[in-house]
PDB file of C-alpha atoms in Angstrom:
ATOM      1  CA  MET J   1       9.418  66.180 -28.657  1.00 47.00           C
ATOM      2  CA  PRO J   2      11.505  63.085 -29.481  1.00 51.00           C
ATOM      3  CA  PHE J   3      10.788  60.030 -27.367  1.00 53.00           C
ATOM      4  CA  SER J   4      13.712  59.017 -25.135  1.00 58.00           C
ATOM      5  CA  TRP J   5      13.580  55.471 -23.790  1.00 67.00           C
ATOM      6  CA  SER J   6      15.510  55.503 -20.509  1.00 83.00           C
ATOM      7  CA  LEU J   7      16.577  52.759 -18.110  1.00 85.00           C
ATOM      8  CA  ALA J   8      13.860  53.927 -15.724  1.00 86.00           C
ATOM      9  CA  ASN J   9      11.214  53.395 -18.393  1.00 88.00           C
ATOM     10  CA  THR J  10      12.588  49.919 -19.182  1.00 89.00           C
ATOM     11  CA  LEU J  11      12.370  48.997 -15.519  1.00 90.00           C
ATOM     12  CA  ARG J  12       8.809  50.335 -15.286  1.00 91.00           C
ATOM     13  CA  ALA J  13       7.765  48.294 -18.317  1.00 92.00           C
ATOM     14  CA  ALA J  14       9.386  45.177 -16.840  1.00 91.00           C
ATOM     15  CA  GLU J  15       7.597  45.871 -13.546  1.00 92.00           C
ATOM     16  CA  LEU J  16       4.238  46.041 -15.313  1.00 93.00           C
ATOM     17  CA  VAL J  17       4.892  42.893 -17.390  1.00 94.00           C
ATOM     18  CA  LEU J  18       5.958  40.998 -14.275  1.00 93.00           C
ATOM     19  CA  LEU J  19       2.987  42.112 -12.190  1.00 94.00           C
ATOM     20  CA  LEU J  20       0.373  41.466 -14.860  1.00 95.00           C
ATOM     21  CA  GLY J  21       2.061  38.260 -16.036  1.00 95.00           C
ATOM     22  CA  GLY J  22       2.149  36.730 -12.534  1.00 94.00           C
ATOM     23  CA  LEU J  23      -1.414  37.763 -11.790  1.00 95.00           C
ATOM     24  CA  GLY J  24      -2.600  36.598 -15.211  1.00 95.00           C
ATOM     25  CA  VAL J  25      -1.032  33.123 -14.894  1.00 95.00           C
ATOM     26  CA  TRP J  26      -2.461  32.754 -11.393  1.00 95.00           C
ATOM     27  CA  VAL J  27      -5.992  33.758 -12.454  1.00 95.00           C
ATOM     28  CA  ALA J  28      -5.816  31.728 -15.691  1.00 95.00           C
ATOM     29  CA  THR J  29      -4.956  28.531 -13.806  1.00 94.00           C
ATOM     30  CA  GLY J  30      -7.772  28.905 -11.302  1.00 92.00           C
ATOM     31  CA  ALA J  31      -6.615  31.470  -8.695  1.00 92.00           C
ATOM     32  CA  HIS J  32      -5.544  28.634  -6.354  1.00 89.00           C
ATOM     33  CA  LEU J  33      -4.930  29.924  -2.832  1.00 86.00           C
ATOM     34  CA  GLY J  34      -2.553  27.099  -1.866  1.00 86.00           C
ATOM     35  CA  LEU J  35       0.937  26.335  -3.179  1.00 89.00           C
ATOM     36  CA  THR J  36       1.700  25.567  -6.835  1.00 93.00           C
ATOM     37  CA  GLN J  37       0.598  22.109  -7.986  1.00 92.00           C
ATOM     38  CA  THR J  38       2.562  20.242 -10.644  1.00 93.00           C
ATOM     39  CA  SER J  39       0.251  17.249 -10.818  1.00 91.00           C
ATOM     40  CA  LEU J  40      -3.516  17.179 -10.971  1.00 90.00           C
ATOM     41  CA  VAL J  41      -6.059  14.631  -9.826  1.00 91.00           C
ATOM     42  CA  THR J  42      -9.012  13.452 -11.878  1.00 93.00           C
ATOM     43  CA  MET J  43     -11.541  11.248 -10.115  1.00 94.00           C
ATOM     44  CA  LYS J  44     -12.630   8.091 -11.931  1.00 96.00           C
ATOM     45  CA  ARG J  45     -15.066   5.338 -11.011  1.00 96.00           C
ATOM     46  CA  ASP J  46     -14.388   1.617 -11.129  1.00 95.00           C
ATOM     47  CA  GLU J  47     -17.535   0.176 -12.691  1.00 94.00           C
ATOM     48  CA  VAL J  48     -17.421  -3.188 -10.902  1.00 94.00           C
ATOM     49  CA  THR J  49     -16.730  -2.052  -7.346  1.00 95.00           C
ATOM     50  CA  GLY J  50     -18.182   1.475  -7.577  1.00 95.00           C
ATOM     51  CA  ILE J  51     -14.978   2.831  -6.028  1.00 96.00           C
ATOM     52  CA  ASP J  52     -14.093   6.427  -6.899  1.00 95.00           C
ATOM     53  CA  TYR J  53     -10.350   6.617  -7.334  1.00 95.00           C
ATOM     54  CA  PRO J  54      -7.931   9.445  -8.099  1.00 93.00           C
ATOM     55  CA  GLU J  55      -5.864   9.397 -11.254  1.00 92.00           C
ATOM     56  CA  ARG J  56      -2.859  11.711 -11.062  1.00 90.00           C
ATOM     57  CA  ARG J  57      -1.457  13.294 -14.213  1.00 91.00           C
ATOM     58  CA  PRO J  58       1.134  16.028 -14.828  1.00 93.00           C
ATOM     59  CA  GLY J  59      -0.356  19.506 -14.829  1.00 92.00           C
ATOM     60  CA  PHE J  60       0.224  23.015 -13.579  1.00 94.00           C
ATOM     61  CA  VAL J  61      -1.819  25.157 -11.241  1.00 94.00           C
ATOM     62  CA  ALA J  62      -0.101  28.351 -10.116  1.00 95.00           C
ATOM     63  CA  GLY J  63      -0.131  28.775  -6.367  1.00 93.00           C
ATOM     64  CA  ILE J  64      -0.434  31.968  -4.361  1.00 92.00           C
ATOM     65  CA  GLU J  65       3.377  32.264  -4.303  1.00 92.00           C
ATOM     66  CA  VAL J  66       3.324  33.100  -8.047  1.00 94.00           C
ATOM     67  CA  PRO J  67       1.449  36.475  -7.852  1.00 95.00           C
ATOM     68  CA  LEU J  68       3.145  37.227  -4.513  1.00 95.00           C
ATOM     69  CA  GLY J  69       6.597  36.505  -5.967  1.00 95.00           C
ATOM     70  CA  THR J  70       5.994  38.525  -9.123  1.00 94.00           C
ATOM     71  CA  ALA J  71       4.532  41.396  -7.040  1.00 94.00           C
ATOM     72  CA  ALA J  72       7.730  41.388  -4.943  1.00 95.00           C
ATOM     73  CA  GLY J  73       9.770  41.450  -8.171  1.00 93.00           C
ATOM     74  CA  ALA J  74       7.628  44.335  -9.478  1.00 93.00           C
ATOM     75  CA  ILE J  75       8.213  46.314  -6.266  1.00 93.00           C
ATOM     76  CA  LEU J  76      11.977  45.742  -6.653  1.00 93.00           C
ATOM     77  CA  PHE J  77      11.831  46.962 -10.255  1.00 90.00           C
ATOM     78  CA  ALA J  78       9.782  50.010  -9.157  1.00 91.00           C
ATOM     79  CA  LEU J  79      12.443  50.902  -6.573  1.00 92.00           C
ATOM     80  CA  LEU J  80      15.204  50.424  -9.151  1.00 90.00           C
ATOM     81  CA  SER J  81      13.348  52.602 -11.669  1.00 89.00           C
ATOM     82  CA  LEU J  82      13.016  55.349  -9.042  1.00 88.00           C
ATOM     83  CA  ALA J  83      16.743  55.112  -8.304  1.00 88.00           C
ATOM     84  CA  ALA J  84      17.531  55.245 -12.036  1.00 84.00           C
ATOM     85  CA  GLU J  85      15.268  58.296 -12.438  1.00 81.00           C
ATOM     86  CA  ARG J  86      17.065  60.139  -9.626  1.00 81.00           C
ATOM     87  CA  ARG J  87      20.526  59.388 -11.007  1.00 76.00           C
ATOM     88  CA  ARG J  88      19.536  60.595 -14.456  1.00 66.00           C
ATOM     89  CA  PRO J  89      21.351  63.826 -15.263  1.00 66.00           C
ATOM     90  CA  ALA J  90      19.109  66.819 -15.729  1.00 62.00           C
ATOM     91  CA  PRO J  91      18.684  67.868 -19.387  1.00 63.00           C
TER      92      PRO J  91
ATOM     93  CA  MET L   1     -39.348 -44.799   8.213  1.00 50.00           C
ATOM     94  CA  LYS L   2     -38.130 -44.181   4.649  1.00 51.00           C
ATOM     95  CA  THR L   3     -39.697 -40.682   4.650  1.00 53.00           C
ATOM     96  CA  HIS L   4     -38.092 -39.981   8.009  1.00 57.00           C
ATOM     97  CA  LEU L   5     -34.673 -40.965   6.685  1.00 51.00           C
ATOM     98  CA  LEU L   6     -35.153 -38.807   3.584  1.00 49.00           C
ATOM     99  CA  THR L   7     -36.143 -35.826   5.704  1.00 53.00           C
ATOM    100  CA  ARG L   8     -33.070 -36.311   7.909  1.00 56.00           C
ATOM    101  CA  THR L   9     -30.794 -36.623   4.874  1.00 50.00           C
ATOM    102  CA  SER L  10     -32.325 -33.493   3.321  1.00 49.00           C
ATOM    103  CA  LEU L  11     -31.816 -31.575   6.545  1.00 46.00           C
ATOM    104  CA  LEU L  12     -28.190 -32.744   6.748  1.00 46.00           C
ATOM    105  CA  VAL L  13     -27.512 -31.728   3.148  1.00 45.00           C
ATOM    106  CA  ALA L  14     -29.188 -28.359   3.727  1.00 45.00           C
ATOM    107  CA  ALA L  15     -27.164 -27.808   6.890  1.00 44.00           C
ATOM    108  CA  LEU L  16     -23.945 -28.709   5.085  1.00 44.00           C
ATOM    109  CA  GLY L  17     -24.888 -26.401   2.266  1.00 44.00           C
ATOM    110  CA  LEU L  18     -25.549 -23.581   4.708  1.00 44.00           C
ATOM    111  CA  SER L  19     -22.288 -24.183   6.542  1.00 42.00           C
ATOM    112  CA  VAL L  20     -20.385 -24.043   3.239  1.00 45.00           C
ATOM    113  CA  GLN L  21     -22.188 -20.806   2.289  1.00 51.00           C
ATOM    114  CA  ALA L  22     -21.654 -19.282   5.698  1.00 59.00           C
ATOM    115  CA  ALA L  23     -17.942 -20.055   5.796  1.00 85.00           C
ATOM    116  CA  PRO L  24     -15.907 -16.923   6.357  1.00 93.00           C
ATOM    117  CA  LEU L  25     -14.101 -15.681   3.261  1.00 96.00           C
ATOM    118  CA  THR L  26     -10.638 -14.182   3.330  1.00 97.00           C
ATOM    119  CA  PHE L  27     -10.317 -11.187   1.032  1.00 98.00           C
ATOM    120  CA  ASP L  28      -6.908 -10.154  -0.247  1.00 97.00           C
ATOM    121  CA  PHE L  29      -6.617  -6.379  -0.740  1.00 97.00           C
ATOM    122  CA  LYS L  30      -3.603  -6.477  -3.034  1.00 93.00           C
ATOM    123  CA  ASP L  31      -4.816  -4.354  -5.927  1.00 90.00           C
ATOM    124  CA  PRO L  32      -3.506  -5.018  -9.442  1.00 80.00           C
ATOM    125  CA  LYS L  33      -5.829  -2.369 -10.933  1.00 84.00           C
ATOM    126  CA  GLY L  34      -4.536   0.486  -8.741  1.00 88.00           C
ATOM    127  CA  VAL L  35      -8.037   1.461  -7.699  1.00 95.00           C
ATOM    128  CA  ASN L  36      -7.746   1.077  -3.922  1.00 97.00           C
ATOM    129  CA  ASN L  37      -7.038   4.445  -2.410  1.00 97.00           C
ATOM    130  CA  VAL L  38      -6.999   6.654   0.613  1.00 97.00           C
ATOM    131  CA  GLN L  39      -7.516  10.385   0.249  1.00 97.00           C
ATOM    132  CA  PHE L  40      -6.467  12.795   2.952  1.00 97.00           C
ATOM    133  CA  THR L  41      -7.292  16.432   3.600  1.00 96.00           C
ATOM    134  CA  LEU L  42      -5.733  18.851   6.059  1.00 95.00           C
ATOM    135  CA  ASP L  43      -7.660  22.097   6.147  1.00 92.00           C
ATOM    136  CA  ALA L  44      -5.527  24.752   7.870  1.00 91.00           C
ATOM    137  CA  PRO L  45      -6.278  28.502   7.866  1.00 88.00           C
ATOM    138  CA  LEU L  46      -3.508  29.307   5.345  1.00 85.00           C
ATOM    139  CA  GLU L  47      -3.307  26.082   3.356  1.00 85.00           C
ATOM    140  CA  SER L  48      -5.647  23.281   2.414  1.00 88.00           C
ATOM    141  CA  ILE L  49      -3.654  20.155   1.654  1.00 92.00           C
ATOM    142  CA  THR L  50      -5.197  17.241  -0.202  1.00 93.00           C
ATOM    143  CA  GLY L  51      -3.361  14.112  -1.174  1.00 95.00           C
ATOM    144  CA  THR L  52      -3.675  10.472  -2.015  1.00 95.00           C
ATOM    145  CA  GLY L  53      -2.182   7.107  -1.150  1.00 96.00           C
ATOM    146  CA  THR L  54      -2.532   3.993  -3.274  1.00 94.00           C
ATOM    147  CA  GLY L  55      -0.100   1.400  -1.917  1.00 95.00           C
ATOM    148  CA  ILE L  56      -2.690  -0.590  -0.008  1.00 97.00           C
ATOM    149  CA  THR L  57      -2.408  -4.257   0.933  1.00 97.00           C
ATOM    150  CA  GLY L  58      -3.833  -6.534   3.615  1.00 97.00           C
ATOM    151  CA  SER L  59      -6.514  -9.100   4.209  1.00 97.00           C
ATOM    152  CA  VAL L  60      -9.934  -9.186   5.810  1.00 98.00           C
ATOM    153  CA  THR L  61     -11.860 -12.263   6.917  1.00 97.00           C
ATOM    154  CA  PHE L  62     -15.553 -11.578   6.375  1.00 97.00           C
ATOM    155  CA  ASP L  63     -18.520 -13.859   6.839  1.00 95.00           C
ATOM    156  CA  PRO L  64     -21.680 -12.482   5.176  1.00 93.00           C
ATOM    157  CA  ALA L  65     -23.766 -14.550   7.596  1.00 93.00           C
ATOM    158  CA  GLN L  66     -21.853 -13.337  10.619  1.00 94.00           C
ATOM    159  CA  PRO L  67     -20.351  -9.920   9.830  1.00 95.00           C
ATOM    160  CA  ALA L  68     -19.730  -9.083  13.482  1.00 95.00           C
ATOM    161  CA  ALA L  69     -16.914 -11.658  13.443  1.00 95.00           C
ATOM    162  CA  THR L  70     -14.963  -9.715  10.795  1.00 96.00           C
ATOM    163  CA  LYS L  71     -11.228  -9.503  11.403  1.00 96.00           C
ATOM    164  CA  GLY L  72      -8.405  -8.127   9.341  1.00 97.00           C
ATOM    165  CA  LYS L  73      -5.467  -5.861   8.830  1.00 98.00           C
ATOM    166  CA  ILE L  74      -4.945  -3.168   6.189  1.00 98.00           C
ATOM    167  CA  THR L  75      -1.517  -1.719   5.434  1.00 98.00           C
ATOM    168  CA  LEU L  76      -0.678   1.478   3.565  1.00 97.00           C
ATOM    169  CA  ASP L  77       2.782   1.954   2.067  1.00 97.00           C
ATOM    170  CA  THR L  78       3.771   5.452   3.249  1.00 97.00           C
ATOM    171  CA  LYS L  79       5.966   5.965   0.164  1.00 96.00           C
ATOM    172  CA  SER L  80       2.782   5.932  -1.947  1.00 95.00           C
ATOM    173  CA  LEU L  81       1.437   9.042  -0.190  1.00 96.00           C
ATOM    174  CA  THR L  82       1.634  12.090  -2.396  1.00 94.00           C
ATOM    175  CA  VAL L  83       0.331  15.622  -2.886  1.00 94.00           C
ATOM    176  CA  GLY L  84       0.259  17.918  -5.921  1.00 93.00           C
ATOM    177  CA  ASN L  85       3.251  20.034  -4.873  1.00 93.00           C
ATOM    178  CA  PRO L  86       6.569  18.131  -5.161  1.00 93.00           C
ATOM    179  CA  MET L  87       8.329  20.113  -2.422  1.00 93.00           C
ATOM    180  CA  MET L  88       5.419  19.531  -0.076  1.00 93.00           C
ATOM    181  CA  ALA L  89       5.452  15.825  -0.975  1.00 95.00           C
ATOM    182  CA  ASP L  90       9.145  15.640  -0.038  1.00 95.00           C
ATOM    183  CA  HIS L  91       8.415  17.354   3.289  1.00 94.00           C
ATOM    184  CA  LEU L  92       5.473  15.016   3.905  1.00 95.00           C
ATOM    185  CA  ARG L  93       7.699  11.948   3.470  1.00 96.00           C
ATOM    186  CA  GLY L  94      10.658  13.514   5.249  1.00 95.00           C
ATOM    187  CA  GLU L  95      12.108  12.966   8.696  1.00 94.00           C
ATOM    188  CA  ASN L  96      10.134  15.777  10.370  1.00 93.00           C
ATOM    189  CA  TRP L  97       6.741  14.583   9.229  1.00 95.00           C
ATOM    190  CA  LEU L  98       6.009  10.937   8.283  1.00 96.00           C
ATOM    191  CA  ASP L  99       9.646   9.783   8.098  1.00 96.00           C
ATOM    192  CA  VAL L 100       8.818   7.093   5.524  1.00 97.00           C
ATOM    193  CA  ALA L 101      12.376   5.741   5.517  1.00 97.00           C
ATOM    194  CA  LYS L 102      12.001   4.662   9.142  1.00 97.00           C
ATOM    195  CA  HIS L 103       8.234   4.052   9.106  1.00 97.00           C
ATOM    196  CA  PRO L 104       7.361   2.486   5.734  1.00 97.00           C
ATOM    197  CA  ALA L 105       3.818   1.446   6.686  1.00 97.00           C
ATOM    198  CA  ILE L 106       0.643   2.694   8.322  1.00 98.00           C
ATOM    199  CA  THR L 107      -1.475  -0.190   9.581  1.00 98.00           C
ATOM    200  CA  PHE L 108      -4.982  -0.640  10.918  1.00 98.00           C
ATOM    201  CA  GLU L 109      -5.847  -3.916  12.605  1.00 98.00           C
ATOM    202  CA  ALA L 110      -9.529  -4.612  13.283  1.00 97.00           C
ATOM    203  CA  VAL L 111     -10.176  -6.014  16.736  1.00 96.00           C
ATOM    204  CA  SER L 112     -13.965  -5.978  17.096  1.00 96.00           C
ATOM    205  CA  LEU L 113     -17.146  -4.706  15.463  1.00 97.00           C
ATOM    206  CA  SER L 114     -20.101  -3.029  17.112  1.00 96.00           C
ATOM    207  CA  ASN L 115     -23.333  -1.412  15.976  1.00 97.00           C
ATOM    208  CA  VAL L 116     -23.479  -3.906  13.090  1.00 97.00           C
ATOM    209  CA  ARG L 117     -26.328  -3.345  10.623  1.00 96.00           C
ATOM    210  CA  ALA L 118     -27.014  -5.259   7.433  1.00 95.00           C
ATOM    211  CA  GLN L 119     -29.099  -4.086   4.517  1.00 94.00           C
ATOM    212  CA  GLY L 120     -28.984  -6.263   1.421  1.00 94.00           C
ATOM    213  CA  ASN L 121     -25.342  -6.888   0.600  1.00 95.00           C
ATOM    214  CA  VAL L 122     -24.144  -3.862   2.598  1.00 97.00           C
ATOM    215  CA  VAL L 123     -23.067  -4.119   6.218  1.00 97.00           C
ATOM    216  CA  THR L 124     -22.223  -1.046   8.245  1.00 97.00           C
ATOM    217  CA  ALA L 125     -20.403  -1.239  11.554  1.00 98.00           C
ATOM    218  CA  ASP L 126     -18.164   0.637  13.934  1.00 98.00           C
ATOM    219  CA  VAL L 127     -14.827  -1.121  13.716  1.00 98.00           C
ATOM    220  CA  ALA L 128     -12.619  -0.875  16.786  1.00 97.00           C
ATOM    221  CA  GLY L 129      -8.983  -1.462  16.071  1.00 97.00           C
ATOM    222  CA  LYS L 130      -5.410  -0.377  16.424  1.00 98.00           C
ATOM    223  CA  LEU L 131      -3.973   2.253  14.113  1.00 98.00           C
ATOM    224  CA  THR L 132      -0.188   2.405  13.906  1.00 98.00           C
ATOM    225  CA  LEU L 133       1.263   5.556  12.391  1.00 97.00           C
ATOM    226  CA  LYS L 134       4.906   6.655  12.644  1.00 96.00           C
ATOM    227  CA  GLY L 135       5.550   3.955  15.220  1.00 95.00           C
ATOM    228  CA  VAL L 136       2.728   5.053  17.538  1.00 97.00           C
ATOM    229  CA  THR L 137      -0.231   2.704  18.068  1.00 98.00           C
ATOM    230  CA  LYS L 138      -3.595   4.102  19.144  1.00 97.00           C
ATOM    231  CA  ASP L 139      -7.004   2.520  19.672  1.00 97.00           C
ATOM    232  CA  LEU L 140      -9.486   3.863  17.170  1.00 97.00           C
ATOM    233  CA  LYS L 141     -13.140   3.307  16.298  1.00 97.00           C
ATOM    234  CA  VAL L 142     -13.968   3.802  12.630  1.00 97.00           C
ATOM    235  CA  PRO L 143     -17.376   3.646  10.901  1.00 98.00           C
ATOM    236  CA  VAL L 144     -16.948   1.240   7.987  1.00 98.00           C
ATOM    237  CA  SER L 145     -19.281  -0.011   5.279  1.00 98.00           C
ATOM    238  CA  PHE L 146     -18.680  -3.483   3.836  1.00 98.00           C
ATOM    239  CA  THR L 147     -20.247  -4.211   0.447  1.00 98.00           C
ATOM    240  CA  HIS L 148     -20.165  -7.905  -0.425  1.00 97.00           C
ATOM    241  CA  LEU L 149     -20.238  -8.549  -4.187  1.00 97.00           C
ATOM    242  CA  PRO L 150     -20.629 -12.300  -4.740  1.00 96.00           C
ATOM    243  CA  ASP L 151     -19.157 -13.736  -7.948  1.00 95.00           C
ATOM    244  CA  LYS L 152     -17.859 -10.369  -9.185  1.00 95.00           C
ATOM    245  CA  LEU L 153     -14.147 -11.190  -9.234  1.00 95.00           C
ATOM    246  CA  GLY L 154     -14.289 -12.347 -12.876  1.00 95.00           C
ATOM    247  CA  ALA L 155     -15.820  -9.020 -13.940  1.00 93.00           C
ATOM    248  CA  ARG L 156     -13.120  -7.128 -12.081  1.00 92.00           C
ATOM    249  CA  VAL L 157     -10.240  -8.965 -13.720  1.00 90.00           C
ATOM    250  CA  ASN L 158     -12.032  -9.128 -17.098  1.00 90.00           C
ATOM    251  CA  ASP L 159     -11.926 -12.923 -17.097  1.00 92.00           C
ATOM    252  CA  PRO L 160     -15.276 -14.695 -16.581  1.00 92.00           C
ATOM    253  CA  LYS L 161     -13.431 -17.960 -15.897  1.00 94.00           C
ATOM    254  CA  VAL L 162     -12.069 -16.505 -12.665  1.00 94.00           C
ATOM    255  CA  LYS L 163     -14.531 -17.222  -9.857  1.00 95.00           C
ATOM    256  CA  GLY L 164     -14.693 -15.382  -6.594  1.00 96.00           C
ATOM    257  CA  ASP L 165     -16.230 -12.633  -4.511  1.00 97.00           C
ATOM    258  CA  LEU L 166     -15.307  -9.029  -3.901  1.00 97.00           C
ATOM    259  CA  LEU L 167     -15.568  -7.036  -0.698  1.00 98.00           C
ATOM    260  CA  VAL L 168     -15.597  -3.237  -0.880  1.00 98.00           C
ATOM    261  CA  LEU L 169     -14.692  -1.298   2.254  1.00 98.00           C
ATOM    262  CA  ARG L 170     -15.430   2.401   2.638  1.00 98.00           C
ATOM    263  CA  ALA L 171     -14.570   4.528   5.649  1.00 98.00           C
ATOM    264  CA  ASN L 172     -14.491   8.240   6.399  1.00 97.00           C
ATOM    265  CA  PHE L 173     -12.880   9.303   9.633  1.00 97.00           C
ATOM    266  CA  SER L 174     -10.408  11.738  11.086  1.00 97.00           C
ATOM    267  CA  ILE L 175      -7.288  11.481  13.211  1.00 97.00           C
ATOM    268  CA  ASN L 176      -5.169  14.040  14.981  1.00 97.00           C
ATOM    269  CA  ARG L 177      -1.510  14.190  13.933  1.00 96.00           C
ATOM    270  CA  ALA L 178      -0.477  15.268  17.439  1.00 96.00           C
ATOM    271  CA  ASP L 179      -1.742  11.901  18.786  1.00 96.00           C
ATOM    272  CA  PHE L 180       0.908  10.195  16.668  1.00 96.00           C
ATOM    273  CA  GLY L 181       3.751  12.544  17.527  1.00 94.00           C
ATOM    274  CA  ILE L 182       3.776  14.241  14.116  1.00 95.00           C
ATOM    275  CA  GLN L 183       5.011  17.799  14.784  1.00 92.00           C
ATOM    276  CA  ALA L 184       2.473  18.270  17.574  1.00 93.00           C
ATOM    277  CA  GLY L 185       1.331  21.894  17.811  1.00 92.00           C
ATOM    278  CA  LYS L 186       3.720  23.063  15.076  1.00 93.00           C
ATOM    279  CA  ASN L 187       2.859  24.900  11.816  1.00 91.00           C
ATOM    280  CA  THR L 188      -0.858  24.651  12.578  1.00 92.00           C
ATOM    281  CA  ASP L 189      -1.550  27.712  10.401  1.00 90.00           C
ATOM    282  CA  LYS L 190      -0.390  25.782   7.323  1.00 89.00           C
ATOM    283  CA  VAL L 191      -0.759  22.132   8.350  1.00 93.00           C
ATOM    284  CA  ALA L 192      -3.994  21.316  10.167  1.00 95.00           C
ATOM    285  CA  GLU L 193      -3.878  19.141  13.295  1.00 95.00           C
ATOM    286  CA  ALA L 194      -6.900  17.141  12.108  1.00 96.00           C
ATOM    287  CA  ILE L 195      -6.407  14.817   9.142  1.00 97.00           C
ATOM    288  CA  GLN L 196      -9.606  13.810   7.331  1.00 97.00           C
ATOM    289  CA  LEU L 197      -9.263  10.381   5.760  1.00 97.00           C
ATOM    290  CA  SER L 198     -11.428   8.732   3.150  1.00 97.00           C
ATOM    291  CA  LEU L 199     -10.688   5.088   2.413  1.00 97.00           C
ATOM    292  CA  SER L 200     -12.140   3.129  -0.536  1.00 98.00           C
ATOM    293  CA  ILE L 201     -10.713  -0.327  -1.117  1.00 98.00           C
ATOM    294  CA  ALA L 202     -11.761  -3.625  -2.658  1.00 97.00           C
ATOM    295  CA  GLY L 203     -10.493  -7.089  -1.812  1.00 97.00           C
ATOM    296  CA  ALA L 204     -10.862 -10.371  -3.659  1.00 97.00           C
ATOM    297  CA  ALA L 205     -11.614 -13.874  -2.417  1.00 97.00           C
ATOM    298  CA  PRO L 206     -11.032 -16.338  -5.278  1.00 95.00           C
ATOM    299  CA  LYS L 207     -13.030 -19.589  -5.290  1.00 91.00           C
ATOM    300  CA  GLY L 208     -11.989 -22.983  -6.495  1.00 75.00           C
TER     301      GLY L 208
END
């Protein structure tokens, strides 16, 4: 049987990529439950005074809105793929 | 008679020496190294917010021989307050929250010290003072530790020719944002009412 790549299949693939991509980025950057951080703090110690002080540098930690947003996108793609499947003419 | 005079002179010199040593020192908390900082945490059910502030200035008059007489005022530039999320940082500084355009400083002025305890070069005390935040002034008592580091200014500025002392202040305390009219009772699921503050600052008193 020849393989036929339909719009519905494309949408399903995009849905999977989006879902796994969002979840993967979130887990890979530490599964942070708060909002996305675009700067990170490293604590350092001043040797003379003994003061611990934060040093801020650019960085990225995906927040909870990343997997939630991509999951919402995946649901949208799933609905679109269902709609595309229904509109597909019968063979 | 001669011995008596010598004894008197020695006593006078010793007393003068003591009075010079015991003179209160004024420490300037302007920080060229960018080490002085305040860290804040708001732990709400849906969001834990942590941030930092580094724009700290002020002065404290501290007498190692009489720490209970300590006076001073510390100011934090509200524009220096930041968090890791840029949108949240904008909200924090915005009109609804800290309104840094109208209220550029948070100040704490020490009025009196109680429960003063000294151990070596470290003095701990409860400092009663007035905290002004977003235009609202409240009386507050804060546990503070003062660490006096004599002759350490040269080491701090990497110049042994510079003489002077350092005073390190550390304080951990909490305030309630509602007490200062900051969105009282609003968004408590994401922005906690209680703000935990951790202050670590060093001031310098140059000599000569």
